[in-house]
Amino acid sequence: MSESISESGKGPLPEGEDTEILDACFAPGIEPDDIAPFWALRQKTLTLRAFVTLFRGSETDVLLRLLVLSEMVSRVDPPWWGMGELRHAFGYLSGTALETVLKRLRDGGLISYDRETNSYSVTTPGQKVQSAVNLFLKNEEDEGIGMLTGLVYAGEVAGTLGKEEFEHLLYRLNQLEKEMIGAVESMSEHRILKARERYQSIWKYIEKGTDIIKKITRNTELDRASHKLAQQIGHAQSRLAKFTSIFQRALNDMDRQRIHLGNSGVSTSDLNRYLMNLDSNTLIELLDDVVGVPVMPAFLLSDIVADIAEYELIDRERQSPEDWILPEIIESPPTDESFSDDLALLETLHSEVSSIDGEKSLAELVPKRNYEESVYRLSMISLIGAKGEYGNSQVTGFINLPLRIDFNDGIETVMREGVKTISEGTISRKGQ
């Protein structure tokens, strides 16, 4: 006979000490089982106990239990272990530590012991817990999108898909979108570059998730609430898909506003990075006889000033220090010739868009030779219609062309010139 924990005893916890502790956590007059979400959790108490068994105790205890359980699950032929085999497999553990871990896993129902065969095996709750841990650890660097998308796909295949899986994925997508928008609106080059790096790491999961959601929304058996959530997820994925051009546009705007110190090759961004990598003592030396102590204006509220200072000194995310030195400053050459950029790519693009008569799709116009040039062409086209002077007559002439750019919510497949997909959109002459 094997000993393990089953779920035949579902129901409220027994009266006694646990009930008294539970009642103390709720407001007076509130019956815990009247709270529907809490009541649903209580019905799964024995299942949740498997997680409590695995993760209760010190970090060392948890790591040892995970180690033993994962090794036991990994052997499928045969799926049971004799005590001698366990001692041999875990020879690097002391006998006391191994026996303590096995007892804890057995008491929690994660493994069972068969007296007839004198062997251990992993129970169904143990397999579920180990699978959940593996899924969590494998998707550690995907911002949660990969794991949540996988759960939606698994639920759809197994026929167990519910609104909870949709809600979790939608919540994470909306959260990521807010973080990306915050990075762009901050106008901080460091935050934008970091957000773009995060975005590129999760892009493949967004693409796969888009295909999965399209398939799910075509399922006529899906209930109305879940179908609505699936559509909202699709809209959120479409909005995230546009951030490639949004990031590039923001970086282009910052590049136009960057101030260069003459023709020395050093910009204000270079100077900022150099100062950020200096220690406090060096900065103090640089400020000697340069910055005076200002008079505190009476109209400034000290608590607000302290709050802002606390954010700048403690909460604000700083760029991590790196080995970097300020570029060597070169004396500006004694010449009246102005610095000119190589605008060959812009001239080619200007010629192509000027000849447009009617309407043309971006998927047809933008791709050119390779991915880098295609990105440049899309970023320049997105500036058409923007107001202001851009310090170069050719750039100004290009953005003032009488053309109209319309972006749609969809994604169009290209598969040429190094471009896989591009945001759907058209370019046409104004008034047509």
GROMACS .gro file of C-alpha atoms in nm:
model
  432
    1MET     CA    1   0.000   0.000   0.000
    2SER     CA    2   0.125   0.348  -0.079
    3GLU     CA    3   0.083   0.647   0.146
    4SER     CA    4  -0.001   0.987  -0.008
    5ILE     CA    5  -0.241   1.278   0.031
    6SER     CA    6  -0.549   1.295  -0.191
    7GLU     CA    7  -0.812   1.568  -0.230
    8SER     CA    8  -1.107   1.364  -0.111
    9GLY     CA    9  -1.129   1.580   0.201
   10LYS     CA   10  -1.207   1.914   0.030
   11GLY     CA   11  -1.387   2.168   0.237
   12PRO     CA   12  -1.344   2.432   0.508
   13LEU     CA   13  -1.062   2.400   0.756
   14PRO     CA   14  -1.151   2.231   1.087
   15GLU     CA   15  -1.274   2.445   1.374
   16GLY     CA   16  -1.018   2.535   1.637
   17GLU     CA   17  -0.698   2.735   1.646
   18ASP     CA   18  -0.680   2.786   1.265
   19THR     CA   19  -1.035   2.925   1.262
   20GLU     CA   20  -0.959   3.168   1.545
   21ILE     CA   21  -0.651   3.299   1.365
   22LEU     CA   22  -0.851   3.328   1.043
   23ASP     CA   23  -1.133   3.524   1.205
   24ALA     CA   24  -0.883   3.771   1.349
   25CYS     CA   25  -0.766   3.859   0.994
   26PHE     CA   26  -1.113   3.978   0.883
   27ALA     CA   27  -1.320   4.277   0.988
   28PRO     CA   28  -1.571   4.221   1.272
   29GLY     CA   29  -1.895   4.065   1.153
   30ILE     CA   30  -1.743   3.924   0.833
   31GLU     CA   31  -1.768   3.551   0.778
   32PRO     CA   32  -1.457   3.439   0.580
   33ASP     CA   33  -1.650   3.178   0.379
   34ASP     CA   34  -1.889   3.450   0.260
   35ILE     CA   35  -1.603   3.599   0.055
   36ALA     CA   36  -1.632   3.405  -0.273
   37PRO     CA   37  -1.264   3.423  -0.386
   38PHE     CA   38  -1.143   3.322  -0.040
   39TRP     CA   39  -1.396   3.038  -0.017
   40ALA     CA   40  -1.273   2.906  -0.355
   41LEU     CA   41  -0.915   2.904  -0.224
   42ARG     CA   42  -1.017   2.717   0.092
   43GLN     CA   43  -1.162   2.439  -0.119
   44LYS     CA   44  -0.811   2.384  -0.257
   45THR     CA   45  -0.636   2.387   0.081
   46LEU     CA   46  -0.490   2.039   0.045
   47THR     CA   47  -0.358   2.117  -0.303
   48LEU     CA   48  -0.203   2.443  -0.185
   49ARG     CA   49  -0.046   2.253   0.105
   50ALA     CA   50   0.190   2.097  -0.150
   51PHE     CA   51   0.339   2.442  -0.217
   52VAL     CA   52   0.354   2.516   0.155
   53THR     CA   53   0.547   2.191   0.205
   54LEU     CA   54   0.798   2.280  -0.064
   55PHE     CA   55   0.861   2.643   0.028
   56ARG     CA   56   0.827   2.657   0.408
   57GLY     CA   57   1.147   2.701   0.606
   58SER     CA   58   1.487   2.846   0.532
   59GLU     CA   59   1.627   2.908   0.183
   60THR     CA   60   1.857   2.608   0.225
   61ASP     CA   61   1.564   2.380   0.315
   62VAL     CA   62   1.372   2.494   0.006
   63LEU     CA   63   1.670   2.445  -0.227
   64LEU     CA   64   1.733   2.092  -0.096
   65ARG     CA   65   1.366   1.994  -0.141
   66LEU     CA   66   1.363   2.134  -0.495
   67LEU     CA   67   1.687   1.948  -0.572
   68VAL     CA   68   1.560   1.610  -0.453
   69LEU     CA   69   1.212   1.648  -0.606
   70SER     CA   70   1.344   1.759  -0.948
   71GLU     CA   71   1.590   1.469  -0.962
   72MET     CA   72   1.323   1.217  -0.868
   73VAL     CA   73   1.086   1.351  -1.135
   74SER     CA   74   1.357   1.348  -1.403
   75ARG     CA   75   1.389   0.967  -1.395
   76VAL     CA   76   1.096   0.818  -1.586
   77ASP     CA   77   1.212   0.457  -1.636
   78PRO     CA   78   1.149   0.328  -1.377
   79PRO     CA   79   0.965   0.612  -1.198
   80TRP     CA   80   1.023   0.474  -0.848
   81TRP     CA   81   1.330   0.482  -0.626
   82GLY     CA   82   1.465   0.238  -0.373
   83MET     CA   83   1.635   0.379  -0.063
   84GLY     CA   84   1.970   0.248  -0.181
   85GLU     CA   85   1.927   0.421  -0.517
   86LEU     CA   86   1.841   0.748  -0.347
   87ARG     CA   87   2.150   0.730  -0.123
   88HIS     CA   88   2.366   0.660  -0.432
   89ALA     CA   89   2.207   0.938  -0.643
   90PHE     CA   90   2.236   1.192  -0.361
   91GLY     CA   91   2.572   1.075  -0.227
   92TYR     CA   92   2.681   1.439  -0.203
   93LEU     CA   93   2.421   1.498   0.073
   94SER     CA   94   2.461   1.383   0.430
   95GLY     CA   95   2.239   1.093   0.535
   96THR     CA   96   2.056   1.309   0.789
   97ALA     CA   97   1.982   1.584   0.534
   98LEU     CA   98   1.849   1.335   0.277
   99GLU     CA   99   1.624   1.159   0.528
  100THR     CA  100   1.492   1.495   0.655
  101VAL     CA  101   1.406   1.609   0.301
  102LEU     CA  102   1.236   1.276   0.214
  103LYS     CA  103   1.030   1.288   0.535
  104ARG     CA  104   0.920   1.645   0.467
  105LEU     CA  105   0.821   1.567   0.106
  106ARG     CA  106   0.641   1.252   0.218
  107ASP     CA  107   0.451   1.426   0.500
  108GLY     CA  108   0.342   1.697   0.253
  109GLY     CA  109   0.216   1.447  -0.003
  110LEU     CA  110   0.474   1.532  -0.271
  111ILE     CA  111   0.619   1.179  -0.268
  112SER     CA  112   0.472   0.849  -0.151
  113TYR     CA  113   0.626   0.537   0.001
  114ASP     CA  114   0.517   0.188  -0.103
  115ARG     CA  115   0.580  -0.064   0.178
  116GLU     CA  116   0.540  -0.367  -0.049
  117THR     CA  117   0.820  -0.262  -0.289
  118ASN     CA  118   1.009  -0.054  -0.033
  119SER     CA  119   1.032   0.233  -0.281
  120TYR     CA  120   0.951   0.603  -0.320
  121SER     CA  121   0.774   0.773  -0.611
  122VAL     CA  122   0.657   1.127  -0.690
  123THR     CA  123   0.283   1.182  -0.645
  124THR     CA  124   0.055   1.377  -0.880
  125PRO     CA  125   0.064   1.691  -0.658
  126GLY     CA  126   0.442   1.663  -0.653
  127GLN     CA  127   0.456   1.648  -1.034
  128LYS     CA  128   0.225   1.951  -1.061
  129VAL     CA  129   0.436   2.157  -0.820
  130GLN     CA  130   0.761   2.064  -0.994
  131SER     CA  131   0.613   2.147  -1.338
  132ALA     CA  132   0.497   2.487  -1.210
  133VAL     CA  133   0.845   2.561  -1.068
  134ASN     CA  134   1.015   2.456  -1.394
  135LEU     CA  135   0.782   2.678  -1.597
  136PHE     CA  136   0.857   2.972  -1.369
  137LEU     CA  137   1.236   2.922  -1.380
  138LYS     CA  138   1.254   2.869  -1.758
  139ASN     CA  139   1.076   3.199  -1.824
  140GLU     CA  140   1.277   3.408  -1.579
  141GLU     CA  141   1.393   3.663  -1.840
  142ASP     CA  142   1.080   3.703  -2.057
  143GLU     CA  143   0.909   3.969  -1.843
  144GLY     CA  144   0.638   3.712  -1.764
  145ILE     CA  145   0.495   3.730  -2.118
  146GLY     CA  146   0.634   3.392  -2.228
  147MET     CA  147   0.503   3.203  -1.926
  148LEU     CA  148   0.158   3.365  -1.933
  149THR     CA  149   0.126   3.315  -2.309
  150GLY     CA  150   0.225   2.950  -2.262
  151LEU     CA  151  -0.044   2.903  -1.998
  152VAL     CA  152  -0.306   3.047  -2.234
  153TYR     CA  153  -0.192   2.816  -2.515
  154ALA     CA  154  -0.180   2.512  -2.286
  155GLY     CA  155  -0.531   2.587  -2.156
  156GLU     CA  156  -0.663   2.623  -2.511
  157VAL     CA  157  -0.512   2.290  -2.618
  158ALA     CA  158  -0.629   2.106  -2.305
  159GLY     CA  159  -0.976   2.262  -2.315
  160THR     CA  160  -0.935   2.414  -1.967
  161LEU     CA  161  -0.888   2.777  -2.074
  162GLY     CA  162  -1.068   3.021  -1.844
  163LYS     CA  163  -1.088   3.395  -1.800
  164GLU     CA  164  -0.820   3.388  -1.528
  165GLU     CA  165  -0.548   3.303  -1.782
  166PHE     CA  166  -0.670   3.586  -2.008
  167GLU     CA  167  -0.683   3.834  -1.720
  168HIS     CA  168  -0.327   3.757  -1.609
  169LEU     CA  169  -0.188   3.799  -1.961
  170LEU     CA  170  -0.386   4.119  -2.027
  171TYR     CA  171  -0.272   4.267  -1.695
  172ARG     CA  172   0.095   4.205  -1.781
  173LEU     CA  173   0.060   4.343  -2.135
  174ASN     CA  174  -0.104   4.663  -2.008
  175GLN     CA  175   0.162   4.692  -1.739
  176LEU     CA  176   0.442   4.661  -1.994
  177GLU     CA  177   0.277   4.916  -2.223
  178LYS     CA  178   0.259   5.166  -1.936
  179GLU     CA  179   0.627   5.110  -1.853
  180MET     CA  180   0.728   5.158  -2.219
  181ILE     CA  181   0.525   5.479  -2.249
  182GLY     CA  182   0.679   5.606  -1.925
  183ALA     CA  183   1.028   5.547  -2.065
  184VAL     CA  184   0.950   5.737  -2.386
  185GLU     CA  185   0.783   6.028  -2.204
  186SER     CA  186   1.079   6.060  -1.966
  187MET     CA  187   1.297   6.171  -2.261
  188SER     CA  188   1.583   5.987  -2.089
  189GLU     CA  189   1.811   5.821  -2.342
  190HIS     CA  190   1.920   5.564  -2.082
  191ARG     CA  191   1.559   5.466  -1.999
  192ILE     CA  192   1.455   5.453  -2.364
  193LEU     CA  193   1.748   5.232  -2.463
  194LYS     CA  194   1.685   5.002  -2.167
  195ALA     CA  195   1.313   4.982  -2.250
  196ARG     CA  196   1.394   4.903  -2.614
  197GLU     CA  197   1.629   4.625  -2.501
  198ARG     CA  198   1.351   4.477  -2.285
  199TYR     CA  199   1.108   4.510  -2.572
  200GLN     CA  200   1.337   4.324  -2.812
  201SER     CA  201   1.377   4.039  -2.559
  202ILE     CA  202   0.999   3.978  -2.543
  203TRP     CA  203   0.912   4.051  -2.906
  204LYS     CA  204   0.911   3.682  -3.008
  205TYR     CA  205   0.659   3.604  -2.733
  206ILE     CA  206   0.434   3.889  -2.847
  207GLU     CA  207   0.446   3.752  -3.203
  208LYS     CA  208   0.359   3.399  -3.089
  209GLY     CA  209   0.092   3.534  -2.858
  210THR     CA  210  -0.068   3.726  -3.145
  211ASP     CA  211  -0.102   3.405  -3.350
  212ILE     CA  212  -0.247   3.218  -3.050
  213ILE     CA  213  -0.502   3.491  -2.972
  214LYS     CA  214  -0.613   3.507  -3.336
  215LYS     CA  215  -0.679   3.134  -3.326
  216ILE     CA  216  -0.864   3.155  -2.994
  217THR     CA  217  -1.091   3.441  -3.103
  218ARG     CA  218  -1.211   3.227  -3.393
  219ASN     CA  219  -1.333   2.964  -3.144
  220THR     CA  220  -1.713   2.989  -3.144
  221GLU     CA  221  -1.739   2.783  -2.823
  222LEU     CA  222  -1.561   3.048  -2.616
  223ASP     CA  223  -1.787   3.222  -2.364
  224ARG     CA  224  -1.864   3.591  -2.413
  225ALA     CA  225  -1.650   3.722  -2.124
  226SER     CA  226  -1.344   3.524  -2.233
  227HIS     CA  227  -1.393   3.626  -2.596
  228LYS     CA  228  -1.399   3.993  -2.493
  229LEU     CA  229  -1.079   3.949  -2.290
  230ALA     CA  230  -0.912   3.777  -2.587
  231GLN     CA  231  -1.001   4.074  -2.809
  232GLN     CA  232  -0.858   4.316  -2.551
  233ILE     CA  233  -0.536   4.113  -2.545
  234GLY     CA  234  -0.520   4.135  -2.925
  235HIS     CA  235  -0.555   4.516  -2.910
  236ALA     CA  236  -0.285   4.538  -2.640
  237GLN     CA  237  -0.048   4.325  -2.853
  238SER     CA  238  -0.112   4.551  -3.154
  239ARG     CA  239  -0.027   4.860  -2.950
  240LEU     CA  240   0.295   4.701  -2.825
  241ALA     CA  241   0.391   4.607  -3.181
  242LYS     CA  242   0.420   4.978  -3.268
  243PHE     CA  243   0.691   5.050  -3.014
  244THR     CA  244   0.976   4.973  -3.255
  245SER     CA  245   0.903   5.292  -3.448
  246ILE     CA  246   0.808   5.484  -3.131
  247PHE     CA  247   1.147   5.414  -2.970
  248GLN     CA  248   1.332   5.506  -3.290
  249ARG     CA  249   1.135   5.828  -3.329
  250ALA     CA  250   1.209   5.929  -2.967
  251LEU     CA  251   1.580   5.860  -3.010
  252ASN     CA  252   1.582   6.060  -3.334
  253ASP     CA  253   1.418   6.353  -3.156
  254MET     CA  254   1.680   6.338  -2.881
  255ASP     CA  255   1.961   6.316  -3.135
  256ARG     CA  256   1.837   6.634  -3.305
  257GLN     CA  257   1.832   6.812  -2.971
  258ARG     CA  258   2.175   6.690  -2.863
  259ILE     CA  259   2.426   6.974  -2.832
  260HIS     CA  260   2.780   6.922  -2.961
  261LEU     CA  261   3.072   7.119  -2.822
  262GLY     CA  262   3.192   7.277  -3.145
  263ASN     CA  263   3.346   7.026  -3.384
  264SER     CA  264   3.523   6.845  -3.101
  265GLY     CA  265   3.311   6.529  -3.136
  266VAL     CA  266   3.200   6.557  -2.772
  267SER     CA  267   2.827   6.598  -2.703
  268THR     CA  268   2.633   6.683  -2.390
  269SER     CA  269   2.540   6.312  -2.363
  270ASP     CA  270   2.910   6.221  -2.356
  271LEU     CA  271   2.969   6.483  -2.088
  272ASN     CA  272   2.671   6.359  -1.885
  273ARG     CA  273   2.791   5.998  -1.898
  274TYR     CA  274   3.142   6.107  -1.797
  275LEU     CA  275   3.014   6.300  -1.494
  276MET     CA  276   2.785   6.012  -1.387
  277ASN     CA  277   3.085   5.780  -1.363
  278LEU     CA  278   3.281   6.011  -1.133
  279ASP     CA  279   3.281   5.956  -0.759
  280SER     CA  280   3.145   6.219  -0.521
  281ASN     CA  281   3.489   6.348  -0.413
  282THR     CA  282   3.596   6.413  -0.772
  283LEU     CA  283   3.270   6.596  -0.842
  284ILE     CA  284   3.324   6.814  -0.535
  285GLU     CA  285   3.670   6.906  -0.661
  286LEU     CA  286   3.528   7.001  -1.000
  287LEU     CA  287   3.268   7.224  -0.835
  288ASP     CA  288   3.516   7.415  -0.619
  289ASP     CA  289   3.500   7.787  -0.698
  290VAL     CA  290   3.240   7.714  -0.966
  291VAL     CA  291   2.907   7.677  -0.786
  292GLY     CA  292   2.810   7.905  -0.503
  293VAL     CA  293   2.554   7.851  -0.226
  294PRO     CA  294   2.232   8.014  -0.346
  295VAL     CA  295   1.991   8.202  -0.123
  296MET     CA  296   1.690   7.982  -0.038
  297PRO     CA  297   1.386   8.147  -0.202
  298ALA     CA  298   1.103   8.199   0.044
  299PHE     CA  299   0.843   8.075  -0.206
  300LEU     CA  300   0.993   7.721  -0.215
  301LEU     CA  301   0.830   7.471   0.023
  302SER     CA  302   1.094   7.273   0.209
  303ASP     CA  303   0.890   6.951   0.221
  304ILE     CA  304   0.845   6.950  -0.156
  305VAL     CA  305   1.214   7.020  -0.211
  306ALA     CA  306   1.302   6.734   0.026
  307ASP     CA  307   1.063   6.501  -0.155
  308ILE     CA  308   1.220   6.578  -0.493
  309ALA     CA  309   1.570   6.541  -0.347
  310GLU     CA  310   1.476   6.203  -0.197
  311TYR     CA  311   1.360   6.079  -0.538
  312GLU     CA  312   1.674   6.204  -0.714
  313LEU     CA  313   1.913   6.061  -0.454
  314ILE     CA  314   1.739   5.734  -0.359
  315ASP     CA  315   1.450   5.622  -0.579
  316ARG     CA  316   1.558   5.732  -0.926
  317GLU     CA  317   1.706   5.452  -1.133
  318ARG     CA  318   2.063   5.533  -1.225
  319GLN     CA  319   2.268   5.407  -1.513
  320SER     CA  320   2.502   5.137  -1.387
  321PRO     CA  321   2.869   5.243  -1.376
  322GLU     CA  322   3.081   5.126  -1.666
  323ASP     CA  323   3.439   5.165  -1.781
  324TRP     CA  324   3.420   5.475  -1.997
  325ILE     CA  325   3.634   5.779  -2.053
  326LEU     CA  326   3.552   6.110  -2.211
  327PRO     CA  327   3.651   6.119  -2.581
  328GLU     CA  328   3.959   6.322  -2.654
  329ILE     CA  329   3.866   6.681  -2.730
  330ILE     CA  330   3.992   6.793  -3.069
  331GLU     CA  331   4.049   7.158  -3.144
  332SER     CA  332   3.808   7.294  -3.404
  333PRO     CA  333   3.991   7.341  -3.734
  334PRO     CA  334   4.037   7.704  -3.849
  335THR     CA  335   3.802   7.687  -4.143
  336ASP     CA  336   3.478   7.846  -4.244
  337GLU     CA  337   3.347   7.527  -4.404
  338SER     CA  338   3.041   7.401  -4.224
  339PHE     CA  339   3.002   7.043  -4.115
  340SER     CA  340   2.785   6.845  -4.355
  341ASP     CA  341   2.630   6.503  -4.309
  342ASP     CA  342   2.616   6.234  -4.570
  343LEU     CA  343   2.253   6.263  -4.676
  344ALA     CA  344   2.267   6.018  -4.965
  345LEU     CA  345   2.006   5.790  -4.806
  346LEU     CA  346   1.774   6.085  -4.744
  347GLU     CA  347   1.816   6.210  -5.102
  348THR     CA  348   1.721   5.867  -5.236
  349LEU     CA  349   1.416   5.848  -5.009
  350HIS     CA  350   1.317   6.207  -5.097
  351SER     CA  351   1.324   6.120  -5.467
  352GLU     CA  352   1.107   5.810  -5.415
  353VAL     CA  353   0.836   5.969  -5.201
  354SER     CA  354   0.821   6.282  -5.419
  355SER     CA  355   0.721   6.068  -5.715
  356ILE     CA  356   0.425   5.909  -5.533
  357ASP     CA  357   0.102   5.972  -5.720
  358GLY     CA  358  -0.195   5.838  -5.531
  359GLU     CA  359  -0.149   5.598  -5.237
  360LYS     CA  360   0.131   5.355  -5.157
  361SER     CA  361   0.169   5.108  -4.871
  362LEU     CA  362   0.460   5.141  -4.628
  363ALA     CA  363   0.538   4.771  -4.674
  364GLU     CA  364   0.608   4.841  -5.040
  365LEU     CA  365   0.798   5.168  -4.994
  366VAL     CA  366   1.008   5.128  -4.675
  367PRO     CA  367   1.217   4.807  -4.717
  368LYS     CA  368   1.546   4.887  -4.892
  369ARG     CA  369   1.865   4.679  -4.913
  370ASN     CA  370   1.893   4.583  -4.542
  371TYR     CA  371   1.725   4.616  -4.204
  372GLU     CA  372   1.929   4.919  -4.089
  373GLU     CA  373   1.843   5.129  -4.396
  374SER     CA  374   1.478   5.020  -4.376
  375VAL     CA  375   1.458   5.136  -4.011
  376TYR     CA  376   1.612   5.472  -4.111
  377ARG     CA  377   1.362   5.513  -4.395
  378LEU     CA  378   1.064   5.437  -4.168
  379SER     CA  379   1.187   5.677  -3.897
  380MET     CA  380   1.228   5.959  -4.152
  381ILE     CA  381   0.889   5.893  -4.314
  382SER     CA  382   0.723   5.910  -3.971
  383LEU     CA  383   0.853   6.268  -3.937
  384ILE     CA  384   0.668   6.394  -4.245
  385GLY     CA  385   0.421   6.658  -4.135
  386ALA     CA  386   0.606   6.744  -3.812
  387LYS     CA  387   0.638   7.115  -3.743
  388GLY     CA  388   0.960   7.306  -3.686
  389GLU     CA  389   1.307   7.354  -3.826
  390TYR     CA  390   1.560   7.073  -3.799
  391GLY     CA  391   1.888   7.252  -3.865
  392ASN     CA  392   1.930   7.115  -4.216
  393SER     CA  393   1.757   7.243  -4.526
  394GLN     CA  394   1.731   6.896  -4.682
  395VAL     CA  395   1.574   6.745  -4.368
  396THR     CA  396   1.337   7.041  -4.333
  397GLY     CA  397   1.240   7.016  -4.699
  398PHE     CA  398   1.171   6.645  -4.660
  399ILE     CA  399   0.942   6.668  -4.356
  400ASN     CA  400   0.747   6.952  -4.518
  401LEU     CA  401   0.654   6.747  -4.824
  402PRO     CA  402   0.277   6.763  -4.901
  403LEU     CA  403   0.224   6.401  -4.801
  404ARG     CA  404   0.000   6.223  -4.552
  405ILE     CA  405   0.103   5.921  -4.341
  406ASP     CA  406  -0.168   5.691  -4.201
  407PHE     CA  407  -0.077   5.407  -3.961
  408ASN     CA  408  -0.322   5.122  -3.893
  409ASP     CA  409  -0.340   4.885  -3.596
  410GLY     CA  410  -0.232   4.575  -3.788
  411ILE     CA  411   0.103   4.420  -3.876
  412GLU     CA  412   0.195   4.337  -4.236
  413THR     CA  413   0.435   4.059  -4.335
  414VAL     CA  414   0.725   4.169  -4.560
  415MET     CA  415   0.995   3.897  -4.554
  416ARG     CA  416   1.243   4.086  -4.777
  417GLU     CA  417   1.536   4.329  -4.747
  418GLY     CA  418   1.601   4.204  -4.393
  419VAL     CA  419   1.251   4.306  -4.276
  420LYS     CA  420   1.014   4.043  -4.143
  421THR     CA  421   0.710   4.253  -4.051
  422ILE     CA  422   0.611   4.620  -4.050
  423SER     CA  423   0.324   4.825  -3.910
  424GLU     CA  424   0.042   4.856  -4.160
  425GLY     CA  425   0.017   5.204  -4.309
  426THR     CA  426  -0.004   5.411  -4.625
  427ILE     CA  427   0.153   5.726  -4.764
  428SER     CA  428  -0.039   5.950  -5.002
  429ARG     CA  429  -0.048   6.305  -5.132
  430LYS     CA  430  -0.254   6.550  -4.930
  431GLY     CA  431  -0.590   6.628  -5.083
  432GLN     CA  432  -0.623   6.290  -5.255
   0.00000   0.00000   0.00000
